[in-house]
Amino acid sequence: MIAHGSHKPLTGKCIMVTRARSQVCELVEHIERLGGEAYAFPLLKMMPPTDTAKLDEAITQLPTYDWVVFTSVNGVRFFLERMREVGVGLEAFTGKIAAVGPKTAKALEHHGLEVAVIPSDYVAEGLLSSLYDQLLPGQRVLLPRADIARKALPKELARLGLLVTEVDVYHTVIDAKQAPDAAEKLQQGLIDIILFTSSSTVTHFMAAMESYASLDWLKHVQIACIGPITADTAKQNGLSVHVVASEYTVEGLLAAIIENLGGNRHGTNI
């Protein structure tokens, strides 16, 4: 999907967006409001787990957890959907809730759930710093997450003496149907910037484009990553990273791109 902008901070730039199909529209609209063209190349599909036994057990035992930690909006969505299917109401949240990122917190608050902790850095390490003084050995922590989530958070919580239960609330699978068209646009030099909003978008991009890649095929494309973890994954996959957001949000990523382009974020409606 390509839309045309006017004289704004991203005017003249065509930006490839690799988020999941369910999330891509929001970012496309942001880019278009800033005057850029957005090429949506959704690479991820999110699906409920085929085996929900562990998730269902955690949901039925929800009142026994001292903390429930959500690390993504999708984690919130799939967990609450499964709660409804299992027949457990929101009153089962009797412990404290932590959320990585303001949008994750907003998704919880939308359902009337109170969020006790939102870290200043929107990654697992930031959450640990924010929670450190409130965690006590022996407390039970539930982590409803994606099947591919990093292990840093549960490992550190366990090291602090907490009883951690990880449950997969959704699986991410590659969606490469659009790869031939995306590769053609890259090969024709029609894409200026590729946005990666998670490590999984990077690894899925590399897998989807493997048969189309050639020497220096991304030489004229800038790579922009939502945060240092995504950037590290990009570098590990051989990509040169040009932009890393200091605020790990979509808005922060676009602001970093504009700054990198020499634009002025002030006065925009990011």
PDB file of C-alpha atoms in Angstrom:
ATOM      1  CA  MET A   1       0.000   0.000   0.000  1.00  0.00           C
ATOM      2  CA  ILE A   2       1.503   3.330  -0.980  1.00  0.00           C
ATOM      3  CA  ALA A   3       0.104   6.689  -0.027  1.00  0.00           C
ATOM      4  CA  HIS A   4       1.405  10.102  -1.030  1.00  0.00           C
ATOM      5  CA  GLY A   5       2.234  12.943   1.334  1.00  0.00           C
ATOM      6  CA  SER A   6       3.051  16.644   0.910  1.00  0.00           C
ATOM      7  CA  HIS A   7       5.724  19.026   2.297  1.00  0.00           C
ATOM      8  CA  LYS A   8       6.241  17.594   5.741  1.00  0.00           C
ATOM      9  CA  PRO A   9       9.198  16.042   7.645  1.00  0.00           C
ATOM     10  CA  LEU A  10       9.052  12.768   5.705  1.00  0.00           C
ATOM     11  CA  THR A  11       8.081  14.179   2.319  1.00  0.00           C
ATOM     12  CA  GLY A  12       9.898  12.389  -0.483  1.00  0.00           C
ATOM     13  CA  LYS A  13      10.698   9.301   1.586  1.00  0.00           C
ATOM     14  CA  CYS A  14       9.205   5.878   0.989  1.00  0.00           C
ATOM     15  CA  ILE A  15       9.266   3.818   4.160  1.00  0.00           C
ATOM     16  CA  MET A  16       8.810   0.056   4.387  1.00  0.00           C
ATOM     17  CA  VAL A  17       6.847  -1.010   7.473  1.00  0.00           C
ATOM     18  CA  THR A  18       7.356  -4.599   8.611  1.00  0.00           C
ATOM     19  CA  ARG A  19       4.955  -4.837  11.551  1.00  0.00           C
ATOM     20  CA  ALA A  20       2.276  -7.469  11.910  1.00  0.00           C
ATOM     21  CA  ARG A  21      -0.782  -7.012   9.699  1.00  0.00           C
ATOM     22  CA  SER A  22      -2.930  -6.219  12.754  1.00  0.00           C
ATOM     23  CA  GLN A  23      -0.612  -3.360  13.783  1.00  0.00           C
ATOM     24  CA  VAL A  24       0.648  -1.971  10.520  1.00  0.00           C
ATOM     25  CA  CYS A  25      -2.174   0.528   9.862  1.00  0.00           C
ATOM     26  CA  GLU A  26      -1.349   2.732  12.853  1.00  0.00           C
ATOM     27  CA  LEU A  27       2.258   3.172  11.747  1.00  0.00           C
ATOM     28  CA  VAL A  28       1.286   3.727   8.115  1.00  0.00           C
ATOM     29  CA  GLU A  29      -1.060   6.517   9.210  1.00  0.00           C
ATOM     30  CA  HIS A  30       1.711   8.120  11.284  1.00  0.00           C
ATOM     31  CA  ILE A  31       4.063   8.124   8.287  1.00  0.00           C
ATOM     32  CA  GLU A  32       1.436   9.565   5.986  1.00  0.00           C
ATOM     33  CA  ARG A  33       0.590  12.343   8.461  1.00  0.00           C
ATOM     34  CA  LEU A  34       4.298  13.261   8.363  1.00  0.00           C
ATOM     35  CA  GLY A  35       4.213  13.457   4.577  1.00  0.00           C
ATOM     36  CA  GLY A  36       5.951  10.183   3.751  1.00  0.00           C
ATOM     37  CA  GLU A  37       4.924   7.271   1.601  1.00  0.00           C
ATOM     38  CA  ALA A  38       4.381   4.037   3.467  1.00  0.00           C
ATOM     39  CA  TYR A  39       4.838   0.607   1.950  1.00  0.00           C
ATOM     40  CA  ALA A  40       3.236  -1.941   4.244  1.00  0.00           C
ATOM     41  CA  PHE A  41       5.071  -5.262   4.256  1.00  0.00           C
ATOM     42  CA  PRO A  42       3.500  -7.134   7.195  1.00  0.00           C
ATOM     43  CA  LEU A  43       5.729 -10.066   8.036  1.00  0.00           C
ATOM     44  CA  LEU A  44       4.158 -11.461  11.166  1.00  0.00           C
ATOM     45  CA  LYS A  45       0.950 -13.222  11.936  1.00  0.00           C
ATOM     46  CA  MET A  46      -0.058 -13.768  15.527  1.00  0.00           C
ATOM     47  CA  MET A  47      -2.045 -16.832  16.465  1.00  0.00           C
ATOM     48  CA  PRO A  48      -3.325 -18.363  19.693  1.00  0.00           C
ATOM     49  CA  PRO A  49      -1.296 -21.319  20.952  1.00  0.00           C
ATOM     50  CA  THR A  50      -2.545 -24.730  19.825  1.00  0.00           C
ATOM     51  CA  ASP A  51      -2.021 -26.148  23.322  1.00  0.00           C
ATOM     52  CA  THR A  52      -3.598 -23.848  25.909  1.00  0.00           C
ATOM     53  CA  ALA A  53      -3.299 -26.165  28.924  1.00  0.00           C
ATOM     54  CA  LYS A  54      -0.564 -24.176  30.705  1.00  0.00           C
ATOM     55  CA  LEU A  55      -2.195 -20.853  29.845  1.00  0.00           C
ATOM     56  CA  ASP A  56      -5.590 -22.017  31.081  1.00  0.00           C
ATOM     57  CA  GLU A  57      -4.067 -23.288  34.316  1.00  0.00           C
ATOM     58  CA  ALA A  58      -2.410 -19.896  34.892  1.00  0.00           C
ATOM     59  CA  ILE A  59      -5.687 -18.098  34.203  1.00  0.00           C
ATOM     60  CA  THR A  60      -7.648 -20.224  36.666  1.00  0.00           C
ATOM     61  CA  GLN A  61      -4.919 -19.627  39.275  1.00  0.00           C
ATOM     62  CA  LEU A  62      -4.674 -15.893  38.548  1.00  0.00           C
ATOM     63  CA  PRO A  63      -5.618 -14.783  42.110  1.00  0.00           C
ATOM     64  CA  THR A  64      -2.583 -16.641  43.474  1.00  0.00           C
ATOM     65  CA  TYR A  65      -0.093 -14.448  41.604  1.00  0.00           C
ATOM     66  CA  ASP A  66       1.460 -11.432  43.336  1.00  0.00           C
ATOM     67  CA  TRP A  67       2.429  -9.891  39.987  1.00  0.00           C
ATOM     68  CA  VAL A  68       1.262 -10.218  36.405  1.00  0.00           C
ATOM     69  CA  VAL A  69       3.719  -8.673  33.945  1.00  0.00           C
ATOM     70  CA  PHE A  70       2.597  -7.816  30.425  1.00  0.00           C
ATOM     71  CA  THR A  71       5.299  -6.966  27.899  1.00  0.00           C
ATOM     72  CA  SER A  72       3.163  -6.136  24.843  1.00  0.00           C
ATOM     73  CA  VAL A  73      -0.256  -5.007  23.682  1.00  0.00           C
ATOM     74  CA  ASN A  74      -0.654  -8.339  21.918  1.00  0.00           C
ATOM     75  CA  GLY A  75       0.045 -10.178  25.159  1.00  0.00           C
ATOM     76  CA  VAL A  76      -2.774  -8.238  26.797  1.00  0.00           C
ATOM     77  CA  ARG A  77      -5.166  -8.888  23.924  1.00  0.00           C
ATOM     78  CA  PHE A  78      -4.597 -12.623  23.690  1.00  0.00           C
ATOM     79  CA  PHE A  79      -4.564 -13.121  27.471  1.00  0.00           C
ATOM     80  CA  LEU A  80      -7.845 -11.272  28.032  1.00  0.00           C
ATOM     81  CA  GLU A  81      -9.445 -13.070  25.089  1.00  0.00           C
ATOM     82  CA  ARG A  82      -8.480 -16.425  26.568  1.00  0.00           C
ATOM     83  CA  MET A  83      -9.788 -15.347  29.982  1.00  0.00           C
ATOM     84  CA  ARG A  84     -13.174 -14.711  28.386  1.00  0.00           C
ATOM     85  CA  GLU A  85     -13.098 -18.083  26.624  1.00  0.00           C
ATOM     86  CA  VAL A  86     -12.187 -19.864  29.862  1.00  0.00           C
ATOM     87  CA  GLY A  87     -14.870 -17.950  31.748  1.00  0.00           C
ATOM     88  CA  VAL A  88     -12.646 -16.116  34.233  1.00  0.00           C
ATOM     89  CA  GLY A  89     -13.550 -12.480  34.946  1.00  0.00           C
ATOM     90  CA  LEU A  90     -11.230  -9.506  35.369  1.00  0.00           C
ATOM     91  CA  GLU A  91     -11.826  -9.569  39.121  1.00  0.00           C
ATOM     92  CA  ALA A  92      -9.377 -12.480  39.178  1.00  0.00           C
ATOM     93  CA  PHE A  93      -6.561  -9.926  38.943  1.00  0.00           C
ATOM     94  CA  THR A  94      -5.924  -9.542  42.679  1.00  0.00           C
ATOM     95  CA  GLY A  95      -2.153  -8.972  42.525  1.00  0.00           C
ATOM     96  CA  LYS A  96      -0.273  -6.043  41.040  1.00  0.00           C
ATOM     97  CA  ILE A  97       0.076  -5.523  37.295  1.00  0.00           C
ATOM     98  CA  ALA A  98       3.184  -4.250  35.522  1.00  0.00           C
ATOM     99  CA  ALA A  99       3.322  -3.206  31.865  1.00  0.00           C
ATOM    100  CA  VAL A 100       6.270  -2.629  29.551  1.00  0.00           C
ATOM    101  CA  GLY A 101       5.428   0.507  27.600  1.00  0.00           C
ATOM    102  CA  PRO A 102       2.633   3.063  27.743  1.00  0.00           C
ATOM    103  CA  LYS A 103       0.570   1.381  25.024  1.00  0.00           C
ATOM    104  CA  THR A 104       0.603  -1.910  26.896  1.00  0.00           C
ATOM    105  CA  ALA A 105      -0.524  -0.032  30.005  1.00  0.00           C
ATOM    106  CA  LYS A 106      -3.223   1.765  28.017  1.00  0.00           C
ATOM    107  CA  ALA A 107      -4.520  -1.553  26.677  1.00  0.00           C
ATOM    108  CA  LEU A 108      -4.895  -2.818  30.247  1.00  0.00           C
ATOM    109  CA  GLU A 109      -6.439   0.403  31.533  1.00  0.00           C
ATOM    110  CA  HIS A 110      -8.922   0.285  28.646  1.00  0.00           C
ATOM    111  CA  HIS A 111     -10.378  -2.769  30.374  1.00  0.00           C
ATOM    112  CA  GLY A 112     -10.407  -1.053  33.766  1.00  0.00           C
ATOM    113  CA  LEU A 113      -7.266  -2.759  35.057  1.00  0.00           C
ATOM    114  CA  GLU A 114      -4.935  -0.692  37.216  1.00  0.00           C
ATOM    115  CA  VAL A 115      -1.258  -0.753  36.242  1.00  0.00           C
ATOM    116  CA  ALA A 116       1.094  -0.393  39.207  1.00  0.00           C
ATOM    117  CA  VAL A 117       4.394  -0.111  37.338  1.00  0.00           C
ATOM    118  CA  ILE A 118       5.416   1.194  33.907  1.00  0.00           C
ATOM    119  CA  PRO A 119       9.202   1.340  33.440  1.00  0.00           C
ATOM    120  CA  SER A 120      10.839   4.436  32.015  1.00  0.00           C
ATOM    121  CA  ASP A 121      12.748   2.218  29.552  1.00  0.00           C
ATOM    122  CA  TYR A 122      10.298   0.133  27.563  1.00  0.00           C
ATOM    123  CA  VAL A 123      12.308  -3.090  27.682  1.00  0.00           C
ATOM    124  CA  ALA A 124      12.589  -5.943  30.161  1.00  0.00           C
ATOM    125  CA  GLU A 125      15.724  -4.474  31.719  1.00  0.00           C
ATOM    126  CA  GLY A 126      13.900  -1.219  32.437  1.00  0.00           C
ATOM    127  CA  LEU A 127      11.048  -3.104  34.026  1.00  0.00           C
ATOM    128  CA  LEU A 128      13.422  -4.907  36.368  1.00  0.00           C
ATOM    129  CA  SER A 129      14.943  -1.599  37.490  1.00  0.00           C
ATOM    130  CA  SER A 130      11.488  -0.168  38.163  1.00  0.00           C
ATOM    131  CA  LEU A 131      10.294  -3.257  40.038  1.00  0.00           C
ATOM    132  CA  TYR A 132      13.459  -3.966  41.963  1.00  0.00           C
ATOM    133  CA  ASP A 133      12.411  -2.328  45.254  1.00  0.00           C
ATOM    134  CA  GLN A 134       8.950  -3.902  45.175  1.00  0.00           C
ATOM    135  CA  LEU A 135       9.851  -7.521  44.516  1.00  0.00           C
ATOM    136  CA  LEU A 136      10.234  -9.952  47.375  1.00  0.00           C
ATOM    137  CA  PRO A 137      11.699 -13.458  47.249  1.00  0.00           C
ATOM    138  CA  GLY A 138       8.952 -16.057  47.153  1.00  0.00           C
ATOM    139  CA  GLN A 139       6.421 -13.854  45.362  1.00  0.00           C
ATOM    140  CA  ARG A 140       4.667 -15.457  42.401  1.00  0.00           C
ATOM    141  CA  VAL A 141       5.018 -13.737  39.026  1.00  0.00           C
ATOM    142  CA  LEU A 142       3.045 -14.565  35.893  1.00  0.00           C
ATOM    143  CA  LEU A 143       4.518 -13.634  32.501  1.00  0.00           C
ATOM    144  CA  PRO A 144       1.990 -14.009  29.659  1.00  0.00           C
ATOM    145  CA  ARG A 145       4.093 -13.517  26.524  1.00  0.00           C
ATOM    146  CA  ALA A 146       4.847 -14.519  22.957  1.00  0.00           C
ATOM    147  CA  ASP A 147       6.463 -17.862  22.294  1.00  0.00           C
ATOM    148  CA  ILE A 148       9.587 -16.109  21.011  1.00  0.00           C
ATOM    149  CA  ALA A 149      10.001 -13.652  23.920  1.00  0.00           C
ATOM    150  CA  ARG A 150      13.489 -13.140  25.285  1.00  0.00           C
ATOM    151  CA  LYS A 151      14.459 -15.049  28.422  1.00  0.00           C
ATOM    152  CA  ALA A 152      16.273 -12.177  30.172  1.00  0.00           C
ATOM    153  CA  LEU A 153      13.262 -11.124  32.259  1.00  0.00           C
ATOM    154  CA  PRO A 154      12.237 -14.534  33.680  1.00  0.00           C
ATOM    155  CA  LYS A 155      15.864 -15.459  34.328  1.00  0.00           C
ATOM    156  CA  GLU A 156      16.519 -12.305  36.336  1.00  0.00           C
ATOM    157  CA  LEU A 157      13.248 -12.590  38.261  1.00  0.00           C
ATOM    158  CA  ALA A 158      14.124 -16.180  39.172  1.00  0.00           C
ATOM    159  CA  ARG A 159      17.611 -15.071  40.218  1.00  0.00           C
ATOM    160  CA  LEU A 160      15.970 -12.608  42.634  1.00  0.00           C
ATOM    161  CA  GLY A 161      14.130 -15.500  44.257  1.00  0.00           C
ATOM    162  CA  LEU A 162      10.704 -15.043  42.688  1.00  0.00           C
ATOM    163  CA  LEU A 163       8.570 -17.933  41.498  1.00  0.00           C
ATOM    164  CA  VAL A 164       8.094 -17.256  37.800  1.00  0.00           C
ATOM    165  CA  THR A 165       5.489 -18.809  35.530  1.00  0.00           C
ATOM    166  CA  GLU A 166       5.925 -18.147  31.799  1.00  0.00           C
ATOM    167  CA  VAL A 167       3.000 -18.904  29.532  1.00  0.00           C
ATOM    168  CA  ASP A 168       2.725 -18.524  25.765  1.00  0.00           C
ATOM    169  CA  VAL A 169      -0.358 -16.458  24.997  1.00  0.00           C
ATOM    170  CA  TYR A 170       0.306 -16.188  21.285  1.00  0.00           C
ATOM    171  CA  HIS A 171       2.617 -17.530  18.630  1.00  0.00           C
ATOM    172  CA  THR A 172       4.215 -15.468  15.882  1.00  0.00           C
ATOM    173  CA  VAL A 173       4.551 -17.027  12.445  1.00  0.00           C
ATOM    174  CA  ILE A 174       6.068 -15.622   9.286  1.00  0.00           C
ATOM    175  CA  ASP A 175       3.808 -14.107   6.636  1.00  0.00           C
ATOM    176  CA  ALA A 176       5.894 -13.921   3.459  1.00  0.00           C
ATOM    177  CA  LYS A 177       3.151 -13.705   0.817  1.00  0.00           C
ATOM    178  CA  GLN A 178       4.212 -10.195  -0.138  1.00  0.00           C
ATOM    179  CA  ALA A 179       7.943 -10.921  -0.305  1.00  0.00           C
ATOM    180  CA  PRO A 180       8.270 -10.930  -4.146  1.00  0.00           C
ATOM    181  CA  ASP A 181       6.656  -7.495  -4.435  1.00  0.00           C
ATOM    182  CA  ALA A 182       8.702  -6.107  -1.513  1.00  0.00           C
ATOM    183  CA  ALA A 183      11.918  -7.456  -3.039  1.00  0.00           C
ATOM    184  CA  GLU A 184      11.111  -5.862  -6.389  1.00  0.00           C
ATOM    185  CA  LYS A 185      10.595  -2.462  -4.764  1.00  0.00           C
ATOM    186  CA  LEU A 186      13.897  -2.753  -2.931  1.00  0.00           C
ATOM    187  CA  GLN A 187      15.736  -3.853  -6.079  1.00  0.00           C
ATOM    188  CA  GLN A 188      14.239  -0.933  -8.031  1.00  0.00           C
ATOM    189  CA  GLY A 189      15.420   1.535  -5.375  1.00  0.00           C
ATOM    190  CA  LEU A 190      11.900   2.594  -4.459  1.00  0.00           C
ATOM    191  CA  ILE A 191      12.364   2.166  -0.715  1.00  0.00           C
ATOM    192  CA  ASP A 192      14.374   4.705   1.312  1.00  0.00           C
ATOM    193  CA  ILE A 193      13.983   3.363   4.846  1.00  0.00           C
ATOM    194  CA  ILE A 194      12.991   0.035   6.416  1.00  0.00           C
ATOM    195  CA  LEU A 195      11.444   0.153   9.883  1.00  0.00           C
ATOM    196  CA  PHE A 196      11.943  -2.726  12.302  1.00  0.00           C
ATOM    197  CA  THR A 197       9.796  -2.583  15.424  1.00  0.00           C
ATOM    198  CA  SER A 198      10.993  -5.825  17.063  1.00  0.00           C
ATOM    199  CA  SER A 199      13.681  -8.453  16.753  1.00  0.00           C
ATOM    200  CA  SER A 200      11.149 -10.841  15.228  1.00  0.00           C
ATOM    201  CA  THR A 201      10.439  -8.407  12.376  1.00  0.00           C
ATOM    202  CA  VAL A 202      14.160  -8.484  11.593  1.00  0.00           C
ATOM    203  CA  THR A 203      14.514 -12.265  11.628  1.00  0.00           C
ATOM    204  CA  HIS A 204      11.279 -12.750   9.670  1.00  0.00           C
ATOM    205  CA  PHE A 205      12.399 -10.141   7.115  1.00  0.00           C
ATOM    206  CA  MET A 206      15.710 -11.927   6.595  1.00  0.00           C
ATOM    207  CA  ALA A 207      13.962 -15.280   6.220  1.00  0.00           C
ATOM    208  CA  ALA A 208      11.312 -13.957   3.814  1.00  0.00           C
ATOM    209  CA  MET A 209      13.858 -12.153   1.646  1.00  0.00           C
ATOM    210  CA  GLU A 210      16.586 -14.797   1.688  1.00  0.00           C
ATOM    211  CA  SER A 211      16.011 -15.909  -1.893  1.00  0.00           C
ATOM    212  CA  TYR A 212      15.939 -12.307  -3.178  1.00  0.00           C
ATOM    213  CA  ALA A 213      19.000 -10.909  -1.399  1.00  0.00           C
ATOM    214  CA  SER A 214      22.093 -10.058  -3.416  1.00  0.00           C
ATOM    215  CA  LEU A 215      25.404  -8.331  -2.707  1.00  0.00           C
ATOM    216  CA  ASP A 216      24.810  -4.779  -1.452  1.00  0.00           C
ATOM    217  CA  TRP A 217      21.101  -5.086  -2.187  1.00  0.00           C
ATOM    218  CA  LEU A 218      20.300  -2.782   0.772  1.00  0.00           C
ATOM    219  CA  LYS A 219      23.191  -0.412   0.119  1.00  0.00           C
ATOM    220  CA  HIS A 220      20.931   2.556  -0.567  1.00  0.00           C
ATOM    221  CA  VAL A 221      18.376   1.779   2.146  1.00  0.00           C
ATOM    222  CA  GLN A 222      18.490   3.081   5.695  1.00  0.00           C
ATOM    223  CA  ILE A 223      17.615   0.707   8.508  1.00  0.00           C
ATOM    224  CA  ALA A 224      15.695   2.154  11.471  1.00  0.00           C
ATOM    225  CA  CYS A 225      15.114   0.158  14.668  1.00  0.00           C
ATOM    226  CA  ILE A 226      12.771   0.831  17.562  1.00  0.00           C
ATOM    227  CA  GLY A 227      15.419   0.134  20.192  1.00  0.00           C
ATOM    228  CA  PRO A 228      18.863  -1.302  20.940  1.00  0.00           C
ATOM    229  CA  ILE A 229      17.730  -4.923  21.182  1.00  0.00           C
ATOM    230  CA  THR A 230      16.143  -4.802  17.733  1.00  0.00           C
ATOM    231  CA  ALA A 231      19.230  -2.999  16.436  1.00  0.00           C
ATOM    232  CA  ASP A 232      21.503  -5.706  17.831  1.00  0.00           C
ATOM    233  CA  THR A 233      19.411  -8.356  16.090  1.00  0.00           C
ATOM    234  CA  ALA A 234      19.669  -6.429  12.826  1.00  0.00           C
ATOM    235  CA  LYS A 235      23.443  -6.171  13.148  1.00  0.00           C
ATOM    236  CA  GLN A 236      23.707  -9.869  13.984  1.00  0.00           C
ATOM    237  CA  ASN A 237      21.880 -10.514  10.719  1.00  0.00           C
ATOM    238  CA  GLY A 238      24.404  -8.476   8.774  1.00  0.00           C
ATOM    239  CA  LEU A 239      22.380  -5.271   8.406  1.00  0.00           C
ATOM    240  CA  SER A 240      23.834  -1.790   8.826  1.00  0.00           C
ATOM    241  CA  VAL A 241      21.695   0.151  11.301  1.00  0.00           C
ATOM    242  CA  HIS A 242      21.372   3.888  10.687  1.00  0.00           C
ATOM    243  CA  VAL A 243      18.708   4.921  13.215  1.00  0.00           C
ATOM    244  CA  VAL A 244      17.894   3.644  16.703  1.00  0.00           C
ATOM    245  CA  ALA A 245      15.099   5.286  18.675  1.00  0.00           C
ATOM    246  CA  SER A 246      15.957   6.559  22.160  1.00  0.00           C
ATOM    247  CA  GLU A 247      12.278   6.237  23.154  1.00  0.00           C
ATOM    248  CA  TYR A 248      11.261   2.682  22.304  1.00  0.00           C
ATOM    249  CA  THR A 249       7.888   3.475  20.757  1.00  0.00           C
ATOM    250  CA  VAL A 250       6.546   3.994  17.250  1.00  0.00           C
ATOM    251  CA  GLU A 251       6.445   7.726  17.925  1.00  0.00           C
ATOM    252  CA  GLY A 252      10.019   7.645  19.198  1.00  0.00           C
ATOM    253  CA  LEU A 253      11.145   5.734  16.125  1.00  0.00           C
ATOM    254  CA  LEU A 254       9.615   8.245  13.718  1.00  0.00           C
ATOM    255  CA  ALA A 255      11.086  11.140  15.710  1.00  0.00           C
ATOM    256  CA  ALA A 256      14.526   9.511  15.486  1.00  0.00           C
ATOM    257  CA  ILE A 257      14.160   9.098  11.722  1.00  0.00           C
ATOM    258  CA  ILE A 258      13.205  12.743  11.286  1.00  0.00           C
ATOM    259  CA  GLU A 259      16.147  13.803  13.422  1.00  0.00           C
ATOM    260  CA  ASN A 260      18.446  11.571  11.360  1.00  0.00           C
ATOM    261  CA  LEU A 261      17.132  13.130   8.169  1.00  0.00           C
ATOM    262  CA  GLY A 262      17.905  16.571   9.551  1.00  0.00           C
ATOM    263  CA  GLY A 263      14.292  17.473  10.052  1.00  0.00           C
ATOM    264  CA  ASN A 264      12.630  19.074  13.007  1.00  0.00           C
ATOM    265  CA  ARG A 265      10.190  16.994  15.020  1.00  0.00           C
ATOM    266  CA  HIS A 266       8.799  20.060  16.727  1.00  0.00           C
ATOM    267  CA  GLY A 267       5.638  21.290  15.168  1.00  0.00           C
ATOM    268  CA  THR A 268       4.744  17.888  13.801  1.00  0.00           C
ATOM    269  CA  ASN A 269       1.892  15.818  15.108  1.00  0.00           C
ATOM    270  CA  ILE A 270       3.895  12.710  15.978  1.00  0.00           C
TER     271      ILE A 270
END
